[in-house]
């Protein structure tokens, strides 16, 4: 099923409406997989038959943090699966003129709930190429907001092998959930085969 969805969103001839539809389906699967890895605590509830059921509940509250702009596309999947989940925003502007397309420190912004350090954090960005933006977002969450590395999970649609390696080397205690690791990056630091600019195709700005 994941391959079927990827086939639709990677096709250059897919319409924007279909791209959004199939991307939303795929991101819902990614979100569900991420939630399955969050820690839980035992809890008993009483069923209508009068017999207790030994179940589970999340140990902590959940906060999604989207890396703007493309990461905002994953917020709907979070809202559909986590009622009342808080959502923070991080803006990281890349320097497109640099060879590594590294984050430009002059244009960073973050707005997160005050109690985010006490929550499980789901960092969301559909594309992981060099890893620069995701690493910068992690540094901001840890250094500015006091989040613990092990309490952050990175949710992603498509990653490059280089990006995964760089990110995991920097944050070995953060779990990464992705639906695809592509072949490589090209000389322009674009993921190949990739799917183009996710944000442009999703929001209709290409």
Backbone as JSON Lines, residues from 0, in Angstrom:
{"i":0,"aa":"X","n":[0.82,-1.21,0.0],"ca":[0.0,0.0,0.0],"c":[0.86,1.25,0.0]}
{"i":1,"aa":"X","n":[1.94,1.24,0.77],"ca":[2.82,2.41,0.79],"c":[3.42,2.65,-0.59]}
{"i":2,"aa":"X","n":[3.81,1.57,-1.28],"ca":[4.38,1.71,-2.63],"c":[3.35,2.29,-3.59]}
{"i":3,"aa":"X","n":[2.1,1.87,-3.47],"ca":[1.04,2.4,-4.32],"c":[0.89,3.9,-4.1]}
{"i":4,"aa":"X","n":[0.89,4.33,-2.85],"ca":[0.76,5.75,-2.55],"c":[1.96,6.54,-3.05]}
{"i":5,"aa":"X","n":[3.16,5.97,-2.88],"ca":[4.36,6.66,-3.38],"c":[4.32,6.79,-4.9]}
{"i":6,"aa":"X","n":[3.82,5.78,-5.57],"ca":[3.74,5.83,-7.03],"c":[2.89,7.02,-7.47]}
{"i":7,"aa":"X","n":[1.8,7.26,-6.76],"ca":[0.92,8.37,-7.11],"c":[1.58,9.72,-6.86]}
{"i":8,"aa":"X","n":[2.21,9.9,-5.71],"ca":[2.74,11.23,-5.39],"c":[4.06,11.52,-6.1]}
{"i":9,"aa":"X","n":[4.74,10.48,-6.58],"ca":[6.01,10.7,-7.28],"c":[5.81,10.98,-8.77]}
{"i":10,"aa":"X","n":[4.67,10.61,-9.31],"ca":[4.38,10.81,-10.73],"c":[4.29,12.31,-11.03]}
{"i":11,"aa":"X","n":[5.11,12.77,-11.96],"ca":[5.12,14.21,-12.27],"c":[3.81,14.67,-12.88]}
{"i":12,"aa":"X","n":[3.0,13.76,-13.41],"ca":[1.73,14.12,-14.04],"c":[0.55,14.06,-13.08]}
{"i":13,"aa":"X","n":[0.79,13.69,-11.84],"ca":[-0.3,13.66,-10.86],"c":[-0.8,15.07,-10.6]}
{"i":14,"aa":"X","n":[-2.12,15.24,-10.61],"ca":[-2.7,16.56,-10.35],"c":[-2.48,16.96,-8.9]}
{"i":15,"aa":"X","n":[-2.62,18.25,-8.62],"ca":[-2.45,18.7,-7.24],"c":[-3.49,18.06,-6.34]}
{"i":16,"aa":"X","n":[-4.72,17.95,-6.81],"ca":[-5.78,17.35,-5.99],"c":[-5.43,15.92,-5.61]}
{"i":17,"aa":"X","n":[-4.93,15.15,-6.57],"ca":[-4.55,13.76,-6.28],"c":[-3.3,13.7,-5.42]}
{"i":18,"aa":"X","n":[-2.37,14.63,-5.65],"ca":[-1.16,14.66,-4.83],"c":[-1.51,14.88,-3.37]}
{"i":19,"aa":"X","n":[-2.4,15.82,-3.09],"ca":[-2.82,16.09,-1.72],"c":[-3.55,14.89,-1.14]}
{"i":20,"aa":"X","n":[-4.44,14.29,-1.92],"ca":[-5.23,13.15,-1.44],"c":[-4.34,11.97,-1.04]}
{"i":21,"aa":"X","n":[-3.43,11.6,-1.93],"ca":[-2.58,10.44,-1.65],"c":[-1.51,10.76,-0.61]}
{"i":22,"aa":"X","n":[-1.04,12.01,-0.58],"ca":[-0.07,12.4,0.45],"c":[-0.72,12.34,1.83]}
{"i":23,"aa":"X","n":[-1.96,12.82,1.92],"ca":[-2.66,12.77,3.2],"c":[-2.84,11.34,3.69]}
{"i":24,"aa":"X","n":[-3.16,10.44,2.78],"ca":[-3.29,9.02,3.16],"c":[-1.97,8.47,3.68]}
{"i":25,"aa":"X","n":[-0.88,8.81,2.97],"ca":[0.43,8.31,3.36],"c":[0.87,8.9,4.7]}
{"i":26,"aa":"X","n":[0.63,10.18,4.9],"ca":[1.05,10.82,6.15],"c":[0.24,10.31,7.33]}
{"i":27,"aa":"X","n":[-1.0,9.9,7.08],"ca":[-1.8,9.29,8.15],"c":[-1.17,7.97,8.59]}
{"i":28,"aa":"X","n":[-0.69,7.18,7.64],"ca":[-0.02,5.92,7.98],"c":[1.27,6.19,8.77]}
{"i":29,"aa":"X","n":[2.03,7.2,8.35],"ca":[3.26,7.54,9.04],"c":[2.96,7.99,10.47]}
{"i":30,"aa":"X","n":[1.93,8.79,10.61],"ca":[1.55,9.28,11.94],"c":[1.14,8.13,12.85]}
{"i":31,"aa":"X","n":[0.34,7.22,12.33],"ca":[-0.09,6.07,13.13],"c":[1.1,5.22,13.57]}
{"i":32,"aa":"X","n":[2.06,5.06,12.66],"ca":[3.26,4.29,13.01],"c":[4.06,5.0,14.1]}
{"i":33,"aa":"X","n":[4.17,6.31,13.99],"ca":[4.88,7.06,15.02],"c":[4.21,6.95,16.37]}
{"i":34,"aa":"X","n":[2.88,7.07,16.4],"ca":[2.15,6.98,17.66],"c":[2.32,5.6,18.3]}
{"i":35,"aa":"X","n":[2.48,4.58,17.47],"ca":[2.63,3.22,18.0],"c":[3.93,3.05,18.78]}
{"i":36,"aa":"X","n":[4.88,3.96,18.58],"ca":[6.18,3.85,19.26],"c":[6.27,4.74,20.5]}
{"i":37,"aa":"X","n":[5.22,5.49,20.8],"ca":[5.25,6.33,22.0],"c":[5.06,5.5,23.26]}
{"i":38,"aa":"X","n":[5.71,5.86,24.34],"ca":[5.57,5.09,25.59],"c":[4.17,5.2,26.16]}
{"i":39,"aa":"X","n":[3.71,4.12,26.78],"ca":[2.38,4.09,27.4],"c":[2.48,3.58,28.83]}
{"i":40,"aa":"X","n":[1.4,3.77,29.57],"ca":[1.29,3.23,30.92],"c":[0.03,2.39,31.0]}
{"i":41,"aa":"X","n":[0.04,1.41,31.89],"ca":[-1.11,0.52,32.04],"c":[-2.28,1.27,32.65]}
{"i":42,"aa":"X","n":[-3.47,0.95,32.17],"ca":[-4.68,1.56,32.71],"c":[-5.83,0.56,32.55]}
{"i":43,"aa":"X","n":[-6.67,0.47,33.56],"ca":[-7.84,-0.41,33.51],"c":[-9.1,0.42,33.28]}
{"i":44,"aa":"X","n":[-9.97,-0.07,32.4],"ca":[-11.26,0.57,32.17],"c":[-12.36,-0.49,32.33]}
{"i":45,"aa":"X","n":[-13.54,-0.03,32.72],"ca":[-14.67,-0.94,32.9],"c":[-15.49,-1.0,31.6]}
{"i":46,"aa":"X","n":[-15.69,-2.19,31.1],"ca":[-16.45,-2.38,29.87],"c":[-17.95,-2.45,30.18]}
{"i":47,"aa":"X","n":[-18.82,-2.33,29.16],"ca":[-20.27,-2.44,29.38],"c":[-20.71,-3.79,29.94]}
{"i":48,"aa":"X","n":[-19.85,-4.81,29.83],"ca":[-20.21,-6.13,30.37],"c":[-19.93,-6.23,31.86]}
{"i":49,"aa":"X","n":[-19.35,-5.18,32.43],"ca":[-19.02,-5.21,33.85],"c":[-17.69,-5.85,34.15]}
{"i":50,"aa":"X","n":[-16.9,-6.16,33.11],"ca":[-15.58,-6.78,33.28],"c":[-14.52,-5.75,32.9]}
{"i":51,"aa":"X","n":[-13.49,-5.65,33.72],"ca":[-12.43,-4.68,33.47],"c":[-11.56,-5.1,32.28]}
{"i":52,"aa":"X","n":[-11.11,-4.11,31.53],"ca":[-10.17,-4.34,30.43],"c":[-8.85,-3.69,30.79]}
{"i":53,"aa":"X","n":[-7.78,-4.48,30.71],"ca":[-6.44,-3.96,31.02],"c":[-5.87,-3.34,29.74]}
{"i":54,"aa":"X","n":[-5.88,-2.03,29.7],"ca":[-5.46,-1.32,28.51],"c":[-4.22,-0.47,28.73]}
{"i":55,"aa":"X","n":[-4.1,0.57,27.91],"ca":[-2.92,1.43,27.97],"c":[-3.32,2.85,27.58]}
{"i":56,"aa":"X","n":[-2.55,3.81,28.06],"ca":[-2.75,5.22,27.73],"c":[-1.37,5.87,27.6]}
{"i":57,"aa":"X","n":[-1.27,6.93,26.79],"ca":[0.02,7.61,26.65],"c":[0.53,8.12,28.0]}
{"i":58,"aa":"X","n":[1.84,8.0,28.2],"ca":[2.45,8.46,29.46],"c":[2.47,9.98,29.55]}
{"i":59,"aa":"X","n":[2.61,10.64,28.42],"ca":[2.72,12.1,28.4],"c":[1.8,12.67,27.35]}
{"i":60,"aa":"X","n":[1.56,13.99,27.46],"ca":[0.85,14.69,26.41],"c":[1.7,14.74,25.15]}
{"i":61,"aa":"X","n":[1.05,15.0,24.03],"ca":[1.72,15.0,22.73],"c":[1.71,16.4,22.15]}
{"i":62,"aa":"X","n":[2.82,16.78,21.55],"ca":[2.91,18.06,20.85],"c":[3.56,17.83,19.49]}
{"i":63,"aa":"X","n":[2.86,18.2,18.45],"ca":[3.46,18.16,17.12],"c":[4.17,19.47,16.83]}
{"i":64,"aa":"X","n":[5.29,19.4,16.15],"ca":[6.02,20.6,15.74],"c":[6.32,20.48,14.25]}
{"i":65,"aa":"X","n":[5.75,21.37,13.47],"ca":[5.97,21.31,12.02],"c":[7.07,22.28,11.61]}
{"i":66,"aa":"X","n":[7.95,21.8,10.74],"ca":[8.97,22.66,10.15],"c":[8.32,23.31,8.93]}
{"i":67,"aa":"X","n":[8.11,24.61,9.03],"ca":[7.38,25.33,7.99],"c":[8.22,25.39,6.7]}
{"i":68,"aa":"X","n":[7.57,25.33,5.55],"ca":[6.16,25.26,5.29],"c":[5.68,23.83,5.05]}
{"i":69,"aa":"X","n":[6.51,22.99,4.45],"ca":[6.05,21.66,4.05],"c":[5.56,20.83,5.24]}
{"i":70,"aa":"X","n":[6.19,21.02,6.4],"ca":[5.81,20.23,7.57],"c":[4.38,20.47,8.01]}
{"i":71,"aa":"X","n":[3.82,21.64,7.65],"ca":[2.44,21.95,8.02],"c":[1.45,21.0,7.34]}
{"i":72,"aa":"X","n":[1.86,20.37,6.25],"ca":[0.98,19.42,5.56],"c":[0.71,18.19,6.42]}
{"i":73,"aa":"X","n":[1.55,17.92,7.41],"ca":[1.4,16.74,8.25],"c":[0.53,17.01,9.48]}
{"i":74,"aa":"X","n":[0.14,18.26,9.68],"ca":[-0.65,18.61,10.87],"c":[-2.03,17.98,10.86]}
{"i":75,"aa":"X","n":[-2.63,17.84,9.67],"ca":[-3.96,17.26,9.59],"c":[-3.95,15.82,10.1]}
{"i":76,"aa":"X","n":[-2.92,15.06,9.72],"ca":[-2.82,13.67,10.18],"c":[-2.7,13.61,11.7]}
{"i":77,"aa":"X","n":[-1.99,14.57,12.28],"ca":[-1.87,14.62,13.74],"c":[-3.22,14.93,14.38]}
{"i":78,"aa":"X","n":[-3.92,15.91,13.85],"ca":[-5.23,16.28,14.42],"c":[-6.23,15.13,14.32]}
{"i":79,"aa":"X","n":[-6.14,14.36,13.24],"ca":[-7.08,13.26,13.04],"c":[-6.81,12.09,13.97]}
{"i":80,"aa":"X","n":[-5.59,11.98,14.46],"ca":[-5.23,10.84,15.29],"c":[-5.03,11.19,16.76]}
{"i":81,"aa":"X","n":[-4.81,12.46,17.06],"ca":[-4.58,12.89,18.45],"c":[-5.47,14.08,18.77]}
{"i":82,"aa":"X","n":[-6.64,13.8,19.29],"ca":[-7.57,14.87,19.61],"c":[-6.98,15.79,20.68]}
{"i":83,"aa":"X","n":[-6.98,17.08,20.38],"ca":[-6.49,18.06,21.33],"c":[-4.99,18.21,21.39]}
{"i":84,"aa":"X","n":[-4.27,17.58,20.48],"ca":[-2.8,17.68,20.49],"c":[-2.37,19.12,20.23]}
{"i":85,"aa":"X","n":[-1.37,19.57,20.95],"ca":[-0.81,20.91,20.74],"c":[0.07,20.89,19.49]}
{"i":86,"aa":"X","n":[0.21,22.04,18.84],"ca":[1.04,22.12,17.64],"c":[1.92,23.37,17.73]}
{"i":87,"aa":"X","n":[3.22,23.17,17.55],"ca":[4.17,24.26,17.48],"c":[4.69,24.43,16.06]}
{"i":88,"aa":"X","n":[5.36,25.55,15.83],"ca":[5.89,25.87,14.5],"c":[7.35,26.27,14.59]}
{"i":89,"aa":"X","n":[8.12,25.79,13.64],"ca":[9.51,26.23,13.51],"c":[9.75,26.61,12.05]}
{"i":90,"aa":"X","n":[10.26,27.81,11.84],"ca":[10.62,28.27,10.5],"c":[12.14,28.3,10.4]}
{"i":91,"aa":"X","n":[12.65,27.61,9.4],"ca":[14.09,27.6,9.15],"c":[14.31,27.92,7.68]}
{"i":92,"aa":"X","n":[14.85,29.08,7.42],"ca":[15.1,29.48,6.04],"c":[16.46,28.97,5.59]}
{"i":93,"aa":"X","n":[16.47,28.24,4.48],"ca":[17.73,27.76,3.92],"c":[18.38,28.82,3.04]}
{"i":94,"aa":"X","n":[19.68,28.77,2.99],"ca":[20.42,29.62,2.05],"c":[20.55,28.84,0.74]}
{"i":95,"aa":"X","n":[19.67,29.14,-0.2],"ca":[19.64,28.39,-1.45],"c":[20.86,28.63,-2.32]}
{"i":96,"aa":"X","n":[21.63,29.67,-2.0],"ca":[22.82,29.97,-2.8],"c":[24.04,29.18,-2.34]}
{"i":97,"aa":"X","n":[23.95,28.56,-1.16],"ca":[25.08,27.77,-0.67],"c":[25.06,26.38,-1.27]}
{"i":98,"aa":"X","n":[26.22,25.78,-1.39],"ca":[26.31,24.45,-2.0],"c":[25.59,23.4,-1.18]}
{"i":99,"aa":"X","n":[25.56,23.58,0.15],"ca":[24.9,22.61,1.02],"c":[23.47,23.01,1.36]}
{"i":100,"aa":"X","n":[23.04,24.16,0.85],"ca":[21.69,24.68,1.17],"c":[21.48,24.7,2.69]}
{"i":101,"aa":"X","n":[22.49,25.19,3.39],"ca":[22.48,25.18,4.85],"c":[21.5,26.22,5.39]}
{"i":102,"aa":"X","n":[20.98,25.97,6.61],"ca":[20.08,26.96,7.22],"c":[20.75,28.31,7.39]}
{"i":103,"aa":"X","n":[19.99,29.36,7.14],"ca":[20.47,30.73,7.3],"c":[20.03,31.22,8.68]}
{"i":104,"aa":"X","n":[20.98,31.43,9.57],"ca":[20.68,31.77,10.97],"c":[19.93,33.09,11.12]}
{"i":105,"aa":"X","n":[19.92,33.92,10.09],"ca":[19.23,35.21,10.19],"c":[17.72,35.06,10.12]}
{"i":106,"aa":"X","n":[17.24,33.92,9.62],"ca":[15.81,33.78,9.38],"c":[15.26,32.53,10.03]}
{"i":107,"aa":"X","n":[15.28,32.52,11.34],"ca":[14.73,31.41,12.11],"c":[13.63,31.93,13.03]}
{"i":108,"aa":"X","n":[12.6,31.11,13.22],"ca":[11.48,31.48,14.08],"c":[10.91,30.22,14.71]}
{"i":109,"aa":"X","n":[10.51,30.32,15.96],"ca":[9.9,29.18,16.64],"c":[8.84,29.65,17.61]}
{"i":110,"aa":"X","n":[7.71,28.97,17.61],"ca":[6.63,29.23,18.55],"c":[6.06,27.88,18.99]}
{"i":111,"aa":"X","n":[6.26,27.56,20.27],"ca":[5.84,26.26,20.79],"c":[5.13,26.44,22.13]}
{"i":112,"aa":"X","n":[4.3,25.46,22.52],"ca":[3.64,25.54,23.83],"c":[4.65,25.64,24.96]}
{"i":113,"aa":"X","n":[4.28,26.35,26.03],"ca":[5.2,26.57,27.13],"c":[5.61,25.27,27.81]}
{"i":114,"aa":"X","n":[4.72,24.27,27.79],"ca":[5.02,23.01,28.48],"c":[5.54,21.93,27.53]}
{"i":115,"aa":"X","n":[6.09,22.34,26.39],"ca":[6.51,21.35,25.4],"c":[7.58,20.41,25.95]}
{"i":116,"aa":"X","n":[8.41,20.88,26.87],"ca":[9.47,20.03,27.42],"c":[8.92,18.87,28.22]}
{"i":117,"aa":"X","n":[7.66,18.97,28.65],"ca":[7.02,17.91,29.43],"c":[6.23,16.95,28.55]}
{"i":118,"aa":"X","n":[6.27,17.15,27.23],"ca":[5.47,16.36,26.31],"c":[6.34,15.51,25.4]}
{"i":119,"aa":"X","n":[5.7,14.51,24.78],"ca":[6.33,13.79,23.69],"c":[6.18,14.65,22.44]}
{"i":120,"aa":"X","n":[7.29,14.88,21.76],"ca":[7.29,15.79,20.62],"c":[7.4,15.01,19.31]}
{"i":121,"aa":"X","n":[6.51,15.33,18.39],"ca":[6.54,14.75,17.05],"c":[6.98,15.84,16.08]}
{"i":122,"aa":"X","n":[8.24,15.81,15.67],"ca":[8.78,16.8,14.74],"c":[8.43,16.34,13.32]}
{"i":123,"aa":"X","n":[7.83,17.23,12.54],"ca":[7.26,16.82,11.25],"c":[7.85,17.61,10.09]}
{"i":124,"aa":"X","n":[8.38,16.89,9.12],"ca":[8.86,17.49,7.87],"c":[8.87,16.39,6.82]}
{"i":125,"aa":"X","n":[8.15,16.54,5.71],"ca":[8.04,15.43,4.75],"c":[9.33,15.08,4.02]}
{"i":126,"aa":"X","n":[10.25,16.04,3.86],"ca":[11.47,15.77,3.11],"c":[12.71,15.94,3.99]}
{"i":127,"aa":"X","n":[13.61,14.96,3.92],"ca":[14.89,15.03,4.64],"c":[16.0,14.81,3.62]}
{"i":128,"aa":"X","n":[16.6,15.89,3.16],"ca":[17.65,15.81,2.14],"c":[19.03,15.83,2.81]}
{"i":129,"aa":"X","n":[19.59,17.01,3.03],"ca":[20.89,17.09,3.7],"c":[20.75,16.87,5.2]}
{"i":130,"aa":"X","n":[19.56,17.12,5.73],"ca":[19.34,17.01,7.17],"c":[19.55,18.32,7.91]}
{"i":131,"aa":"X","n":[19.95,19.37,7.2],"ca":[20.28,20.63,7.85],"c":[19.11,21.25,8.59]}
{"i":132,"aa":"X","n":[17.94,21.29,7.96],"ca":[16.78,21.92,8.59],"c":[16.31,21.12,9.8]}
{"i":133,"aa":"X","n":[16.25,19.8,9.65],"ca":[15.81,18.96,10.76],"c":[16.76,19.05,11.95]}
{"i":134,"aa":"X","n":[18.06,19.08,11.68],"ca":[19.04,19.2,12.75],"c":[18.91,20.55,13.45]}
{"i":135,"aa":"X","n":[18.73,21.62,12.68],"ca":[18.55,22.94,13.27],"c":[17.29,22.98,14.12]}
{"i":136,"aa":"X","n":[16.21,22.35,13.65],"ca":[14.97,22.31,14.42],"c":[15.18,21.55,15.73]}
{"i":137,"aa":"X","n":[15.91,20.45,15.68],"ca":[16.2,19.68,16.88],"c":[16.99,20.53,17.87]}
{"i":138,"aa":"X","n":[17.99,21.25,17.39],"ca":[18.8,22.09,18.27],"c":[17.94,23.16,18.94]}
{"i":139,"aa":"X","n":[17.0,23.72,18.2],"ca":[16.12,24.73,18.77],"c":[15.21,24.12,19.83]}
{"i":140,"aa":"X","n":[14.67,22.94,19.57],"ca":[13.8,22.28,20.54],"c":[14.55,21.96,21.83]}
{"i":141,"aa":"X","n":[15.79,21.52,21.69],"ca":[16.58,21.12,22.86],"c":[17.13,22.33,23.6]}
{"i":142,"aa":"X","n":[17.7,23.27,22.86],"ca":[18.4,24.39,23.51],"c":[17.46,25.52,23.93]}
{"i":143,"aa":"X","n":[16.44,25.79,23.14],"ca":[15.54,26.91,23.46],"c":[14.34,26.5,24.31]}
{"i":144,"aa":"X","n":[13.88,25.26,24.11],"ca":[12.65,24.85,24.78],"c":[12.85,23.74,25.81]}
{"i":145,"aa":"X","n":[14.07,23.26,25.97],"ca":[14.37,22.29,27.01],"c":[13.89,20.88,26.76]}
{"i":146,"aa":"X","n":[13.57,20.55,25.5],"ca":[13.13,19.19,25.19],"c":[14.3,18.22,25.28]}
{"i":147,"aa":"X","n":[14.0,16.99,25.68],"ca":[15.01,15.95,25.71],"c":[15.03,15.22,24.37]}
{"i":148,"aa":"X","n":[16.24,14.91,23.93],"ca":[16.4,14.25,22.64],"c":[15.56,12.98,22.53]}
{"i":149,"aa":"X","n":[15.54,12.19,23.6],"ca":[14.83,10.92,23.56],"c":[13.31,11.08,23.57]}
{"i":150,"aa":"X","n":[12.84,12.3,23.87],"ca":[11.39,12.56,23.87],"c":[10.91,13.16,22.56]}
{"i":151,"aa":"X","n":[11.79,13.22,21.58],"ca":[11.44,13.75,20.27],"c":[11.48,12.63,19.24]}
{"i":152,"aa":"X","n":[10.48,12.59,18.38],"ca":[10.44,11.64,17.27],"c":[10.3,12.44,15.97]}
{"i":153,"aa":"X","n":[11.07,12.07,14.96],"ca":[11.04,12.77,13.68],"c":[10.22,11.97,12.69]}
{"i":154,"aa":"X","n":[9.15,12.58,12.16],"ca":[8.27,11.93,11.2],"c":[8.5,12.52,9.82]}
{"i":155,"aa":"X","n":[8.63,11.64,8.83],"ca":[9.13,12.05,7.52],"c":[8.53,11.17,6.43]}
{"i":156,"aa":"X","n":[8.37,11.74,5.24],"ca":[7.82,10.99,4.11],"c":[8.94,10.38,3.26]}
{"i":157,"aa":"X","n":[9.89,11.2,2.83],"ca":[10.99,10.73,1.98],"c":[12.31,11.27,2.52]}
{"i":158,"aa":"X","n":[13.3,10.4,2.65],"ca":[14.62,10.8,3.15],"c":[15.71,10.32,2.19]}
{"i":159,"aa":"X","n":[16.83,11.02,2.22],"ca":[18.02,10.55,1.51],"c":[18.88,9.75,2.49]}
{"i":160,"aa":"X","n":[19.67,8.81,1.99],"ca":[20.57,8.08,2.89],"c":[21.54,9.01,3.63]}
{"i":161,"aa":"X","n":[22.01,10.04,2.92],"ca":[22.93,10.98,3.54],"c":[22.26,11.76,4.67]}
{"i":162,"aa":"X","n":[21.02,12.16,4.44],"ca":[20.3,12.9,5.46],"c":[20.02,12.07,6.7]}
{"i":163,"aa":"X","n":[19.61,10.83,6.48],"ca":[19.36,9.91,7.6],"c":[20.64,9.7,8.41]}
{"i":164,"aa":"X","n":[21.75,9.46,7.71],"ca":[23.02,9.2,8.4],"c":[23.47,10.42,9.2]}
{"i":165,"aa":"X","n":[23.36,11.6,8.61],"ca":[23.78,12.82,9.29],"c":[22.9,13.09,10.5]}
{"i":166,"aa":"X","n":[21.59,12.96,10.33],"ca":[20.66,13.24,11.42],"c":[20.86,12.27,12.58]}
{"i":167,"aa":"X","n":[20.95,10.98,12.28],"ca":[21.08,9.97,13.33],"c":[22.43,10.02,14.03]}
{"i":168,"aa":"X","n":[23.47,10.44,13.32],"ca":[24.77,10.6,13.96],"c":[24.74,11.75,14.96]}
{"i":169,"aa":"X","n":[23.97,12.79,14.63],"ca":[23.88,13.95,15.52],"c":[22.93,13.69,16.69]}
{"i":170,"aa":"X","n":[21.86,12.95,16.44],"ca":[20.86,12.69,17.48],"c":[20.53,11.19,17.53]}
{"i":171,"aa":"X","n":[21.43,10.4,18.08],"ca":[21.24,8.94,18.08],"c":[20.08,8.46,18.94]}
{"i":172,"aa":"X","n":[19.59,9.29,19.84],"ca":[18.5,8.87,20.73],"c":[17.12,9.31,20.24]}
{"i":173,"aa":"X","n":[17.06,9.9,19.06],"ca":[15.79,10.31,18.48],"c":[15.36,9.31,17.41]}
{"i":174,"aa":"X","n":[14.16,8.78,17.56],"ca":[13.64,7.81,16.59],"c":[13.17,8.54,15.33]}
{"i":175,"aa":"X","n":[13.49,7.96,14.18],"ca":[13.05,8.51,12.89],"c":[12.05,7.54,12.26]}
{"i":176,"aa":"X","n":[10.89,8.06,11.89],"ca":[9.89,7.27,11.18],"c":[9.76,7.85,9.78]}
{"i":177,"aa":"X","n":[10.06,7.06,8.76],"ca":[9.94,7.52,7.37],"c":[9.29,6.42,6.54]}
{"i":178,"aa":"X","n":[8.7,6.83,5.41],"ca":[8.07,5.83,4.54],"c":[8.96,5.45,3.37]}
{"i":179,"aa":"X","n":[10.09,6.16,3.18],"ca":[10.99,5.82,2.07],"c":[12.36,6.44,2.27]}
{"i":180,"aa":"X","n":[13.39,5.64,2.0],"ca":[14.76,6.15,1.92],"c":[15.18,5.99,0.47]}
{"i":181,"aa":"X","n":[15.36,7.1,-0.22],"ca":[15.65,7.06,-1.65],"c":[17.11,6.74,-1.93]}
{"i":182,"aa":"X","n":[17.48,6.8,-3.2],"ca":[18.81,6.35,-3.62],"c":[19.93,7.26,-3.14]}
{"i":183,"aa":"X","n":[19.76,8.57,-3.35],"ca":[20.84,9.5,-3.02],"c":[20.36,10.93,-3.24]}
{"i":184,"aa":"X","n":[21.27,11.88,-3.08],"ca":[21.04,13.25,-3.5],"c":[21.86,13.52,-4.75]}
{"i":185,"aa":"X","n":[21.34,14.39,-5.62],"ca":[22.12,14.75,-6.8],"c":[23.05,15.92,-6.47]}
{"i":186,"aa":"X","n":[23.69,16.45,-7.5],"ca":[24.68,17.52,-7.27],"c":[24.03,18.81,-6.77]}
{"i":187,"aa":"X","n":[22.72,18.93,-6.95],"ca":[22.01,20.12,-6.46],"c":[21.39,19.9,-5.08]}
{"i":188,"aa":"X","n":[21.72,18.78,-4.45],"ca":[21.23,18.42,-3.11],"c":[19.72,18.14,-3.11]}
{"i":189,"aa":"X","n":[19.21,17.66,-4.24],"ca":[17.83,17.22,-4.31],"c":[17.78,15.7,-4.17]}
{"i":190,"aa":"X","n":[16.77,15.2,-3.47],"ca":[16.61,13.76,-3.32],"c":[16.19,13.16,-4.65]}
{"i":191,"aa":"X","n":[16.85,12.07,-5.04],"ca":[16.45,11.35,-6.25],"c":[16.24,9.86,-5.93]}
{"i":192,"aa":"X","n":[15.21,9.23,-6.54],"ca":[14.31,9.83,-7.53],"c":[13.39,10.92,-6.98]}
{"i":193,"aa":"X","n":[13.11,10.9,-5.69],"ca":[12.38,11.99,-5.06],"c":[10.98,12.17,-5.6]}
{"i":194,"aa":"X","n":[10.43,13.37,-5.35],"ca":[9.1,13.68,-5.84],"c":[8.93,15.16,-6.15]}
{"i":195,"aa":"X","n":[10.05,15.88,-6.23],"ca":[9.99,17.31,-6.47],"c":[9.89,18.07,-5.17]}
{"i":196,"aa":"X","n":[9.42,19.31,-5.24],"ca":[9.25,20.15,-4.06],"c":[7.91,19.81,-3.42]}
{"i":197,"aa":"X","n":[7.94,19.14,-2.28],"ca":[6.71,18.68,-1.64],"c":[5.79,19.85,-1.31]}
{"i":198,"aa":"X","n":[6.33,20.9,-0.71],"ca":[5.52,22.03,-0.31],"c":[4.84,22.7,-1.5]}
{"i":199,"aa":"X","n":[5.56,22.89,-2.59],"ca":[4.98,23.5,-3.78],"c":[3.85,22.65,-4.34]}
{"i":200,"aa":"X","n":[4.08,21.34,-4.42],"ca":[3.06,20.47,-5.01],"c":[1.85,20.34,-4.09]}
{"i":201,"aa":"X","n":[2.07,20.32,-2.77],"ca":[0.96,20.16,-1.84],"c":[0.12,21.44,-1.75]}
{"i":202,"aa":"X","n":[0.78,22.59,-1.66],"ca":[0.07,23.85,-1.47],"c":[-0.24,24.58,-2.78]}
{"i":203,"aa":"X","n":[0.17,24.0,-3.89],"ca":[-0.17,24.56,-5.2],"c":[0.58,25.81,-5.57]}
{"i":204,"aa":"X","n":[1.84,25.9,-5.17],"ca":[2.63,27.1,-5.45],"c":[3.75,26.84,-6.45]}
{"i":205,"aa":"X","n":[3.74,25.68,-7.08],"ca":[4.79,25.41,-8.07],"c":[4.44,26.02,-9.41]}
